[in-house]
Coordinates of C-alpha atoms in Angstrom, one line a residue:
Chain A
M29 CA -9.9 20.4 0.2
S30 CA -12.3 19.0 -2.7
L31 CA -11.1 17.5 -5.3
R32 CA -13.2 19.7 -7.0
G33 CA -12.3 23.1 -6.0
H34 CA -8.7 22.0 -6.3
L35 CA -7.5 24.0 -9.1
P36 CA -3.7 23.0 -9.7
F37 CA -5.3 18.8 -10.0
R38 CA -8.1 19.7 -12.1
L39 CA -5.8 21.6 -14.5
S40 CA -3.0 19.3 -15.2
V41 CA -5.7 16.4 -15.4
A42 CA -7.4 18.8 -18.7
A43 CA -3.8 19.3 -19.4
V44 CA -3.6 15.0 -19.8
A45 CA -6.3 15.3 -21.8
L46 CA -5.6 17.5 -24.7
C47 CA -2.3 16.3 -24.4
L48 CA -3.8 12.0 -25.0
A49 CA -6.7 14.1 -27.4
A50 CA -4.1 15.8 -29.5
A51 CA -2.4 12.4 -29.8
C52 CA -5.3 10.9 -31.6
G53 CA -6.4 13.3 -32.7
G54 CA -2.4 13.8 -34.7
A55 CA -2.7 9.8 -35.3
S56 CA -6.0 9.9 -37.2
A57 CA -5.4 13.3 -39.4
A58 CA -2.4 11.8 -41.0
S59 CA -4.1 9.2 -42.3
S60 CA -8.3 11.2 -43.3
Q61 CA -5.4 12.9 -46.1
G62 CA -8.1 12.8 -48.7
S63 CA -11.4 11.6 -48.7
N64 CA -11.5 7.8 -48.5
G65 CA -9.1 8.6 -45.8
S66 CA -5.6 6.6 -47.6
T67 CA -1.8 7.6 -46.4
L68 CA 0.2 5.1 -48.2
T69 CA 3.6 4.5 -45.8
V70 CA 5.8 4.1 -48.5
L71 CA 10.1 2.8 -47.2
A72 CA 12.5 4.1 -50.4
A73 CA 15.8 3.1 -49.9
A74 CA 17.3 6.6 -49.0
S75 CA 19.3 7.1 -53.1
L76 CA 15.3 7.4 -54.5
S77 CA 14.8 10.6 -51.3
R78 CA 14.8 12.5 -54.4
V79 CA 12.8 10.9 -57.4
F80 CA 9.9 9.4 -55.3
P81 CA 8.5 12.4 -53.5
G82 CA 7.4 13.4 -57.1
I83 CA 6.1 10.3 -58.1
G84 CA 4.6 9.6 -55.3
R85 CA 2.0 13.4 -56.3
L86 CA 1.9 11.7 -59.3
F87 CA 1.1 9.3 -58.2
A88 CA -1.5 10.6 -55.4
R89 CA -2.8 13.3 -58.5
T90 CA -3.9 9.6 -60.6
H91 CA -5.4 7.5 -57.3
P92 CA -7.8 10.8 -56.2
G93 CA -8.3 10.8 -51.7
T94 CA -4.9 9.4 -51.8
A95 CA -1.8 10.5 -50.2
V96 CA 2.2 8.6 -50.0
R97 CA 4.8 9.5 -47.2
F98 CA 8.5 8.4 -47.6
S99 CA 10.5 7.2 -44.9
F100 CA 13.7 7.6 -46.5
G101 CA 17.0 5.4 -45.0
G102 CA 19.3 2.7 -45.7
T103 CA 17.9 -0.5 -47.7
D104 CA 18.5 -2.8 -44.5
L105 CA 17.9 -0.2 -42.3
L106 CA 14.3 -0.6 -44.7
T107 CA 14.8 -4.2 -44.0
A108 CA 15.4 -4.7 -40.3
Q109 CA 12.2 -2.4 -39.4
I110 CA 9.7 -4.0 -41.6
E111 CA 11.3 -6.9 -39.2
Q112 CA 10.8 -5.3 -36.3
G113 CA 6.5 -5.0 -37.5
V114 CA 7.3 -1.5 -38.6
Q115 CA 4.4 0.6 -39.5
G116 CA 3.9 0.5 -43.4
D117 CA 2.7 -0.5 -47.8
V118 CA 5.2 -0.3 -49.9
F119 CA 9.4 -1.3 -50.0
A120 CA 11.3 -0.1 -52.5
G121 CA 14.9 -1.3 -51.6
A122 CA 18.3 -0.8 -53.6
S123 CA 19.0 -4.6 -53.8
T124 CA 17.3 -7.9 -54.7
K125 CA 19.0 -9.0 -51.5
Y126 CA 16.2 -7.5 -49.2
A127 CA 13.3 -8.1 -50.6
D128 CA 14.1 -11.8 -51.4
R129 CA 15.0 -11.9 -47.0
L130 CA 11.8 -10.2 -46.9
L131 CA 9.4 -12.3 -49.1
A132 CA 11.0 -15.4 -48.0
E133 CA 9.4 -14.3 -44.3
R134 CA 6.8 -13.5 -45.5
L135 CA 6.5 -9.7 -45.0
V136 CA 6.0 -8.5 -48.5
G137 CA 4.4 -10.4 -51.8
R138 CA 6.2 -10.4 -54.7
P139 CA 8.5 -7.9 -55.6
R140 CA 9.2 -5.9 -59.5
A141 CA 11.8 -4.7 -60.7
F142 CA 11.5 -0.6 -61.2
C143 CA 14.9 0.8 -62.2
T144 CA 18.7 -0.3 -62.1
N145 CA 21.5 2.4 -61.0
R146 CA 25.7 2.5 -61.1
L147 CA 28.4 3.2 -58.9
V148 CA 30.9 6.6 -59.7
L149 CA 33.2 8.1 -58.0
V150 CA 33.2 10.9 -57.1
V151 CA 35.9 14.0 -55.6
P152 CA 35.3 17.3 -54.1
P153 CA 35.8 20.1 -56.9
S154 CA 38.7 21.6 -55.3
N155 CA 39.9 17.2 -55.4
P156 CA 42.3 17.9 -52.1
A157 CA 44.3 14.7 -52.9
G158 CA 44.5 15.3 -56.4
I159 CA 42.0 11.4 -57.4
T160 CA 41.4 11.7 -61.6
S161 CA 41.7 8.4 -61.6
L162 CA 40.6 4.9 -60.1
R163 CA 44.8 3.8 -59.6
D164 CA 45.1 6.9 -58.0
L165 CA 42.6 5.5 -54.3
A166 CA 45.5 2.7 -54.3
T167 CA 48.4 5.1 -54.6
K168 CA 47.3 8.8 -53.1
D169 CA 47.8 9.4 -49.3
A170 CA 43.2 9.9 -49.9
R171 CA 40.5 10.0 -46.6
L172 CA 38.1 7.2 -48.6
V173 CA 34.3 7.3 -48.2
I174 CA 31.8 4.0 -48.6
G175 CA 28.6 2.5 -47.5
S176 CA 29.3 0.4 -45.1
A177 CA 29.6 -3.7 -46.5
T178 CA 25.8 -4.0 -45.0
V179 CA 23.9 -1.2 -47.1
P180 CA 23.3 -2.6 -50.2
I181 CA 26.2 0.3 -51.6
G182 CA 28.6 -1.0 -50.1
A183 CA 28.1 -4.0 -51.3
Y184 CA 28.0 -2.8 -54.4
T185 CA 31.7 -1.0 -53.9
R186 CA 32.9 -3.8 -53.3
T187 CA 32.4 -6.1 -55.7
V188 CA 33.3 -3.5 -58.6
L189 CA 37.0 -2.9 -55.8
G190 CA 36.6 -6.3 -56.9
N191 CA 36.8 -6.2 -60.0
L192 CA 39.0 -3.0 -60.7
D193 CA 41.8 -5.8 -59.1
A194 CA 41.8 -7.7 -62.7
A195 CA 42.4 -4.0 -64.2
F196 CA 44.8 -2.7 -61.7
G197 CA 46.6 -5.7 -60.0
S198 CA 44.9 -8.5 -57.1
S199 CA 46.1 -6.0 -53.9
Y200 CA 44.5 -3.1 -55.9
S201 CA 41.2 -3.4 -53.7
A202 CA 43.0 -4.3 -50.2
K203 CA 44.8 -0.9 -50.9
V204 CA 42.0 0.7 -51.3
L205 CA 39.9 -0.2 -48.4
S206 CA 42.8 0.5 -46.1
H207 CA 42.1 4.1 -47.5
V208 CA 38.5 4.0 -45.6
V209 CA 37.7 6.7 -43.3
S210 CA 34.2 5.8 -42.7
D211 CA 32.4 3.3 -42.9
E212 CA 29.2 5.8 -43.8
L213 CA 25.6 3.5 -42.7
D214 CA 23.7 5.6 -46.2
V215 CA 25.1 6.0 -49.5
E216 CA 23.1 9.9 -48.5
S217 CA 26.2 10.2 -46.2
V218 CA 28.6 9.1 -48.6
L219 CA 28.1 12.5 -50.4
T220 CA 27.4 14.5 -48.3
K221 CA 31.0 13.7 -46.6
V222 CA 32.4 13.8 -50.0
R223 CA 30.7 17.9 -51.3
T224 CA 31.2 19.3 -47.4
G225 CA 34.9 18.6 -48.4
E226 CA 36.0 16.3 -45.0
A227 CA 36.4 13.2 -47.4
D228 CA 38.9 13.1 -50.6
A229 CA 36.6 10.8 -52.4
G230 CA 33.8 8.3 -53.0
F231 CA 31.8 5.9 -54.1
V232 CA 28.2 7.2 -55.3
Y233 CA 25.2 6.3 -57.1
V234 CA 25.4 7.8 -60.7
T235 CA 21.4 9.9 -59.5
D236 CA 23.7 10.8 -56.7
A237 CA 26.7 12.6 -59.0
A238 CA 23.2 14.5 -61.3
A239 CA 21.8 15.6 -58.5
A240 CA 25.0 17.0 -56.6
G241 CA 25.5 18.0 -60.6
S242 CA 29.1 20.6 -60.4
A243 CA 29.1 20.2 -56.0
V244 CA 31.2 17.3 -57.5
R245 CA 33.9 16.1 -59.8
R246 CA 32.9 12.0 -61.1
I247 CA 35.8 9.5 -62.2
D248 CA 33.6 7.0 -64.2
L249 CA 33.7 3.5 -63.6
P250 CA 34.9 1.3 -66.7
D251 CA 31.7 -0.8 -67.8
N252 CA 33.7 -4.5 -67.2
A253 CA 33.6 -3.1 -63.6
Q254 CA 30.1 -1.3 -63.0
A255 CA 27.9 -3.4 -60.8
V256 CA 23.8 -2.7 -61.1
A257 CA 22.4 -2.1 -58.4
N258 CA 18.7 -3.1 -59.4
Y259 CA 15.7 -1.8 -57.3
Q260 CA 13.2 -3.9 -56.4
A261 CA 9.6 -2.8 -55.0
A262 CA 7.0 -4.7 -52.6
A263 CA 3.7 -4.4 -51.1
I264 CA 4.2 -4.9 -47.4
A265 CA 2.0 -8.2 -46.4
R266 CA 1.4 -6.0 -43.4
S267 CA -0.3 -3.1 -45.0
T268 CA -3.4 -1.8 -44.4
H269 CA -3.9 -1.3 -47.8
P270 CA -2.9 -3.8 -49.5
S271 CA -4.5 -2.6 -53.5
L272 CA -3.5 0.2 -53.3
A273 CA -0.3 -0.8 -52.3
G274 CA -0.5 -3.2 -55.0
A275 CA -0.9 -0.1 -56.7
F276 CA 1.7 1.5 -56.3
V277 CA 4.1 -1.0 -57.3
D278 CA 2.7 -1.3 -60.9
F279 CA 2.6 1.9 -61.2
L280 CA 6.3 2.2 -60.6
R281 CA 6.6 0.8 -63.6
S282 CA 4.6 2.5 -65.8
P283 CA 5.2 5.3 -68.5
V284 CA 5.2 8.4 -66.7
P285 CA 7.8 7.5 -63.3
Q286 CA 9.2 5.3 -65.5
Q287 CA 10.1 9.0 -67.4
A288 CA 11.1 10.3 -64.2
L289 CA 13.1 7.3 -62.5
R290 CA 15.4 7.5 -66.4
R291 CA 15.5 11.9 -65.7
A292 CA 16.7 11.7 -62.3
G293 CA 19.6 8.8 -64.6
F294 CA 18.4 5.5 -63.4
G295 CA 18.6 2.4 -65.7
P296 CA 15.0 0.6 -67.1
P297 CA 14.1 -2.3 -64.6
A298 CA 16.3 -5.1 -65.3
V299 CA 14.4 -7.9 -66.7
Chain B
M6 CA -12.2 12.4 4.9
R7 CA -14.0 12.3 1.9
R8 CA -13.4 9.7 -0.4
S9 CA -12.1 11.8 -3.5
D10 CA -9.3 12.6 -1.0
R11 CA -8.3 9.3 -0.8
L12 CA -8.4 8.9 -3.8
V13 CA -5.2 12.0 -4.7
P14 CA -2.7 9.4 -3.1
I15 CA -3.6 6.7 -5.2
G16 CA -3.7 9.1 -8.4
F17 CA 0.3 9.9 -7.7
G18 CA 1.5 6.4 -7.1
L19 CA -0.7 5.3 -10.4
A20 CA 1.4 8.1 -12.5
A21 CA 4.7 7.2 -10.6
A22 CA 4.2 3.2 -11.0
L23 CA 3.6 4.2 -15.4
L24 CA 6.5 6.3 -15.5
V25 CA 8.9 4.2 -12.8
G26 CA 7.4 0.7 -15.8
F27 CA 7.5 3.4 -18.9
V28 CA 12.0 2.8 -18.0
L29 CA 12.2 -0.1 -16.5
L30 CA 10.5 -2.8 -19.5
P31 CA 12.5 -1.3 -22.2
M32 CA 15.3 -1.7 -20.4
A33 CA 14.4 -4.9 -19.0
A34 CA 13.4 -5.6 -22.7
V35 CA 17.4 -5.6 -23.8
F36 CA 18.4 -8.9 -21.4
V37 CA 15.3 -10.8 -22.3
R38 CA 14.3 -10.5 -25.6
V39 CA 17.5 -12.5 -26.8
P40 CA 19.1 -15.5 -24.7
L41 CA 21.6 -14.7 -22.4
A42 CA 24.4 -16.5 -23.3
T43 CA 23.7 -15.9 -26.8
L44 CA 24.2 -12.0 -25.6
L45 CA 27.6 -12.8 -23.9
S46 CA 28.9 -15.7 -27.1
Q47 CA 27.8 -11.5 -29.5
L48 CA 30.1 -9.1 -27.1
R49 CA 33.1 -11.9 -28.0
S50 CA 32.4 -10.4 -31.7
N51 CA 35.3 -8.3 -34.3
A52 CA 32.8 -5.5 -34.2
A53 CA 31.6 -5.6 -30.7
L54 CA 35.3 -5.4 -29.6
G55 CA 36.3 -3.0 -31.8
A56 CA 33.7 -0.6 -31.0
L57 CA 34.4 -1.3 -27.1
G58 CA 38.3 -0.4 -27.3
V59 CA 37.0 2.8 -29.5
S60 CA 34.3 4.2 -27.1
L61 CA 36.8 3.0 -23.5
R62 CA 39.4 4.8 -25.4
T63 CA 37.8 8.4 -26.2
T64 CA 35.9 8.2 -23.0
A65 CA 38.7 8.0 -21.3
T66 CA 40.6 10.5 -23.4
S67 CA 37.6 13.3 -23.9
L68 CA 36.6 12.9 -20.1
A69 CA 40.8 13.5 -18.8
I70 CA 39.9 16.9 -20.8
I71 CA 37.4 17.3 -18.7
L72 CA 39.3 17.3 -15.9
V73 CA 42.4 18.5 -16.6
L74 CA 40.5 22.0 -17.8
G75 CA 36.7 21.6 -17.0
T76 CA 38.5 21.3 -12.4
P77 CA 40.0 25.2 -12.7
A78 CA 36.8 26.8 -14.7
A79 CA 34.4 25.4 -12.5
Y80 CA 37.1 27.0 -9.8
L81 CA 36.9 30.4 -10.9
L82 CA 33.5 30.3 -11.5
G83 CA 32.2 28.1 -8.3
T84 CA 35.2 30.9 -5.6
R85 CA 35.3 34.1 -7.0
S86 CA 32.2 36.3 -8.5
F87 CA 33.1 38.6 -11.4
R88 CA 31.4 40.3 -13.9
G89 CA 30.0 38.3 -16.3
A90 CA 30.9 34.9 -14.7
A91 CA 27.1 34.0 -15.3
A92 CA 27.6 34.5 -19.2
L93 CA 30.5 32.3 -18.7
E94 CA 28.7 29.7 -17.0
T95 CA 25.8 30.2 -19.5
V96 CA 27.9 29.5 -22.4
L97 CA 29.8 26.5 -20.9
E98 CA 26.4 24.9 -20.0
V99 CA 25.0 25.2 -23.7
P100 CA 25.7 21.9 -25.1
L101 CA 23.4 20.8 -22.9
V102 CA 20.8 21.7 -24.9
L103 CA 22.0 21.3 -28.1
P104 CA 20.7 19.3 -30.1
P105 CA 23.8 16.0 -30.5
A106 CA 23.3 17.1 -34.5
V107 CA 23.9 20.8 -34.1
A108 CA 26.8 19.8 -32.1
G109 CA 28.0 17.5 -34.9
I110 CA 27.1 19.2 -37.4
A111 CA 28.4 22.5 -35.7
L112 CA 31.7 21.2 -35.1
L113 CA 32.1 20.7 -38.8
A114 CA 31.2 23.8 -39.5
A115 CA 34.6 25.1 -37.3
F116 CA 36.8 22.3 -37.3
G117 CA 35.6 20.3 -40.6
R118 CA 38.4 20.6 -43.8
F119 CA 36.4 23.6 -45.2
G120 CA 35.9 25.0 -41.2
L121 CA 36.7 28.5 -39.7
L122 CA 39.7 26.4 -38.2
G123 CA 39.8 24.1 -40.9
G124 CA 42.3 25.8 -43.0
T125 CA 44.6 26.9 -40.2
L126 CA 44.5 22.8 -39.2
R127 CA 45.4 21.9 -42.2
A128 CA 48.4 24.2 -42.6
A129 CA 49.4 22.7 -39.6
G130 CA 49.3 19.6 -40.8
I131 CA 46.1 18.7 -38.4
E132 CA 43.5 16.9 -40.2
V133 CA 40.5 15.8 -37.4
G134 CA 37.3 15.1 -38.9
L135 CA 36.4 11.4 -39.2
T136 CA 39.2 10.5 -37.0
P137 CA 39.5 9.3 -33.5
A138 CA 40.6 13.1 -32.3
A139 CA 36.9 13.8 -34.2
V140 CA 35.0 11.0 -32.1
V141 CA 37.1 12.8 -28.5
M142 CA 36.1 16.2 -29.7
A143 CA 32.3 15.2 -29.5
L144 CA 32.5 14.1 -26.8
T145 CA 34.4 16.4 -24.6
F146 CA 32.0 18.9 -26.2
V147 CA 29.1 17.0 -25.2
A148 CA 29.8 15.8 -21.9
M149 CA 32.1 18.4 -20.0
P150 CA 29.3 20.7 -18.7
F151 CA 28.1 17.5 -17.2
Y152 CA 31.2 17.8 -14.7
V153 CA 31.2 20.9 -14.7
R154 CA 28.0 22.0 -13.8
Q155 CA 29.0 19.7 -11.1
A156 CA 31.9 21.0 -10.0
V157 CA 30.9 24.7 -9.8
G158 CA 28.4 23.6 -7.5
A159 CA 30.0 21.8 -5.4
F160 CA 33.3 24.4 -5.1
A161 CA 30.5 26.9 -4.2
S162 CA 29.5 25.1 -1.4
V163 CA 33.1 24.5 0.1
D164 CA 33.3 27.3 2.9
R165 CA 35.3 30.6 2.1
Q166 CA 36.5 30.6 4.8
V167 CA 38.4 27.5 4.5
L168 CA 40.6 28.9 1.3
A169 CA 41.2 33.0 3.2
A170 CA 42.9 30.4 5.8
S171 CA 44.4 28.5 3.3
R172 CA 46.1 31.5 1.8
T173 CA 46.6 33.3 4.8
L174 CA 48.9 30.2 5.9
G175 CA 50.8 31.1 2.8
A176 CA 49.5 28.8 0.7
G177 CA 49.7 30.0 -3.1
D178 CA 46.3 30.2 -5.1
G179 CA 47.5 27.3 -7.1
E180 CA 48.1 25.1 -3.4
T181 CA 45.1 26.1 -2.4
F182 CA 43.3 25.0 -5.5
L183 CA 44.9 21.6 -5.1
R184 CA 45.7 20.4 -1.7
V185 CA 42.1 22.4 -0.8
A186 CA 39.8 23.6 -2.7
V187 CA 40.0 20.2 -4.3
P188 CA 40.2 17.7 -1.6
L189 CA 37.5 19.1 0.2
A190 CA 34.5 18.8 -3.4
R191 CA 35.5 15.3 -3.7
K192 CA 32.3 13.8 -3.3
G193 CA 30.7 16.8 -6.5
L194 CA 33.8 16.6 -8.4
S195 CA 33.5 12.3 -8.6
A196 CA 30.1 12.6 -8.6
G197 CA 30.5 14.8 -12.0
A198 CA 33.0 13.0 -13.7
A199 CA 30.7 10.0 -13.6
L200 CA 27.6 12.0 -15.3
A201 CA 30.0 12.9 -18.0
F202 CA 31.7 9.5 -18.2
A203 CA 27.9 8.3 -18.6
R204 CA 27.4 10.6 -21.4
A205 CA 30.3 10.4 -23.7
L206 CA 29.9 6.8 -23.5
G207 CA 26.5 7.3 -24.7
E208 CA 27.4 10.4 -27.6
F209 CA 25.5 9.3 -31.0
G210 CA 24.7 12.2 -32.9
A211 CA 27.5 14.5 -32.4
T212 CA 30.4 11.2 -33.6
I213 CA 28.5 9.8 -36.3
M214 CA 28.6 12.6 -38.0
F215 CA 32.1 14.4 -37.2
A216 CA 33.7 11.2 -37.3
G217 CA 32.8 8.8 -38.7
N218 CA 32.0 5.6 -38.6
L219 CA 34.6 3.2 -38.7
Q220 CA 35.0 -0.2 -36.6
G221 CA 38.3 -0.2 -34.7
R222 CA 39.2 3.4 -35.1
T223 CA 35.8 5.6 -34.9
Q224 CA 32.9 2.8 -34.6
T225 CA 32.0 3.5 -31.0
L226 CA 29.3 1.6 -28.6
P227 CA 26.3 3.4 -29.7
L228 CA 27.4 3.5 -33.3
A229 CA 28.0 0.1 -33.4
I230 CA 24.4 -0.2 -31.8
Y231 CA 22.6 1.4 -34.5
G232 CA 25.1 -1.0 -37.3
L233 CA 24.5 -3.7 -36.5
Y234 CA 20.7 -3.1 -36.4
S235 CA 21.0 -1.6 -39.6
A236 CA 22.8 -4.3 -40.9
D237 CA 19.6 -6.8 -39.5
N238 CA 22.3 -8.6 -36.4
L239 CA 19.2 -8.1 -33.4
P240 CA 21.7 -10.2 -31.1
G241 CA 24.6 -8.1 -31.1
A242 CA 23.1 -4.7 -30.8
L243 CA 20.8 -5.7 -27.9
A244 CA 24.8 -6.7 -26.7
L245 CA 26.2 -3.7 -27.0
A246 CA 23.1 -2.4 -25.5
A247 CA 23.0 -4.5 -22.3
L248 CA 26.3 -3.5 -21.6
L249 CA 26.0 0.0 -21.7
V250 CA 22.6 -0.5 -19.6
A251 CA 24.8 -1.9 -16.6
V252 CA 27.6 0.5 -16.9
S253 CA 25.1 3.4 -16.8
V254 CA 23.0 2.9 -14.6
G255 CA 26.3 1.3 -12.8
L256 CA 27.4 5.1 -13.2
L257 CA 24.1 6.4 -11.9
V258 CA 23.9 5.4 -8.8
G259 CA 28.0 5.3 -8.0
V260 CA 26.9 8.9 -8.4
K261 CA 24.2 8.5 -6.0
V262 CA 26.1 6.5 -3.5
I263 CA 29.0 9.1 -3.5
L264 CA 26.4 12.3 -3.0
R265 CA 24.5 10.9 -0.4
A266 CA 27.9 10.6 1.6
G267 CA 28.6 13.7 1.7
R268 CA 25.0 15.7 0.6
T269 CA 26.3 18.8 2.3
Q270 CA 28.3 19.3 -0.8
G271 CA 27.5 18.5 -4.2
W272 CA 23.7 17.2 -3.8
E273 CA 22.0 20.3 -4.8
G274 CA 23.6 21.1 -7.4
W275 CA 23.4 17.2 -8.2
T276 CA 19.5 18.0 -8.4
A277 CA 20.0 21.3 -10.0
S278 CA 21.5 19.7 -12.8
S279 CA 19.8 16.7 -13.1
R280 CA 16.5 18.8 -13.0
S281 CA 17.4 20.8 -16.6
T282 CA 19.6 17.9 -18.2
S283 CA 16.8 15.5 -18.5
G284 CA 16.0 14.3 -21.4
I285 CA 19.1 15.2 -23.0
V286 CA 21.6 12.5 -21.6

């Protein structure tokens, strides 16, 4: 039997060819949005996931032919991905620590502060553990969920608890941490576990609590215990659209995106 | 013989070589990316030891549950024909085709605090979400079908006349099951147990959604790998990955050896299940 006459074989060759074409086609389609074919990929902290898509659309409007897509995750995960060579154009993290590290490794350009955030304690509306104050976290048997020590929200949470030791006694933070039932890998997961009532309380950013609306009850922190999250953005060194990436970083500091950030509850950039 | 006829086998070989390379390269990379001494020292970190303890405890517990409940269930399905048997078997296979994230959210919807049974459980003083019990439930849910499928096949291939003879000789149903059927099906059952163990050991998605992530309590090996990688500790993540590669490959080879030794039972079940479960493990 000749190869030509062997229908199943020819079909499989055709199928493979189709798959390859589809794969290539898919890739080129993704990068050919707009007339000059630029898609900007922004790796951004999970806490920006509600406000950045709108800012991306604003950017695309002011830069015709550009599409912006996002990859949201824990800032530490995004940093690890950039270090492992993931494709991307802009990094926007919730802490200066990671931007500084990427800068030292020459993987990003100069980081620029574009907004700040603060923390708040949230409990489910039904408040199953009866948490009404920060002190309750140490005294009541509450199932607390916080960010892992390696993500910014987790680091800030530990800073806040340490700050509260001054007010509630030196064993306060240790007692509170003993009630932790899960170290979540990003702030969205903390919020979800509180919203769904699986956790009795959790520390999130004020912007997350604001977005959750009546799905959570807020317990504010005293100003002297706050940790200020300083968000920084930087162009990724390996970006295939370096000037566009730089333009996006600058754009974040311009008035209209700043208004959008402020509406979502973010504070002005740190100087 | 035409030239093209000789090319066909080369094509087959090439396809096979591509796939084998595609699987072997990442597994080898886990071991060579970081020096072996570093890998071994990373295994002694708190995160690694904590995750190892959690994984061993929860996987062993869930395997025990799977064996205790799955063996009689598989015996029923493998040796009796009754209305609805096929439907029952299909239900027990559903977790095979369910994405782990779906399993996680489904477990939450059923057993979480505000799930269907959440109120009932809470009234009984039981809260499972975000506890080691939740890890065990997640592992049991996703790994159970791997054992049950294999066990059904193993029991089905036990000669019915032997079972009938056992009853004729005065053994009750329970005795026939324990002293005749289980020993005869042991190879298929062991293979199924090994597969279920491997699947449970690797569970990630359902666990992180239903049980959370707390070192030494609910953080299993796969969760620790993700956590260490996120925290930019690549050597630590690779060390745990290398451990899981070694254990998983060991289990798979063990399954093959067990089944090859007893091709008459269970082998068909294994090939059938391996076909339908590819891509899930």
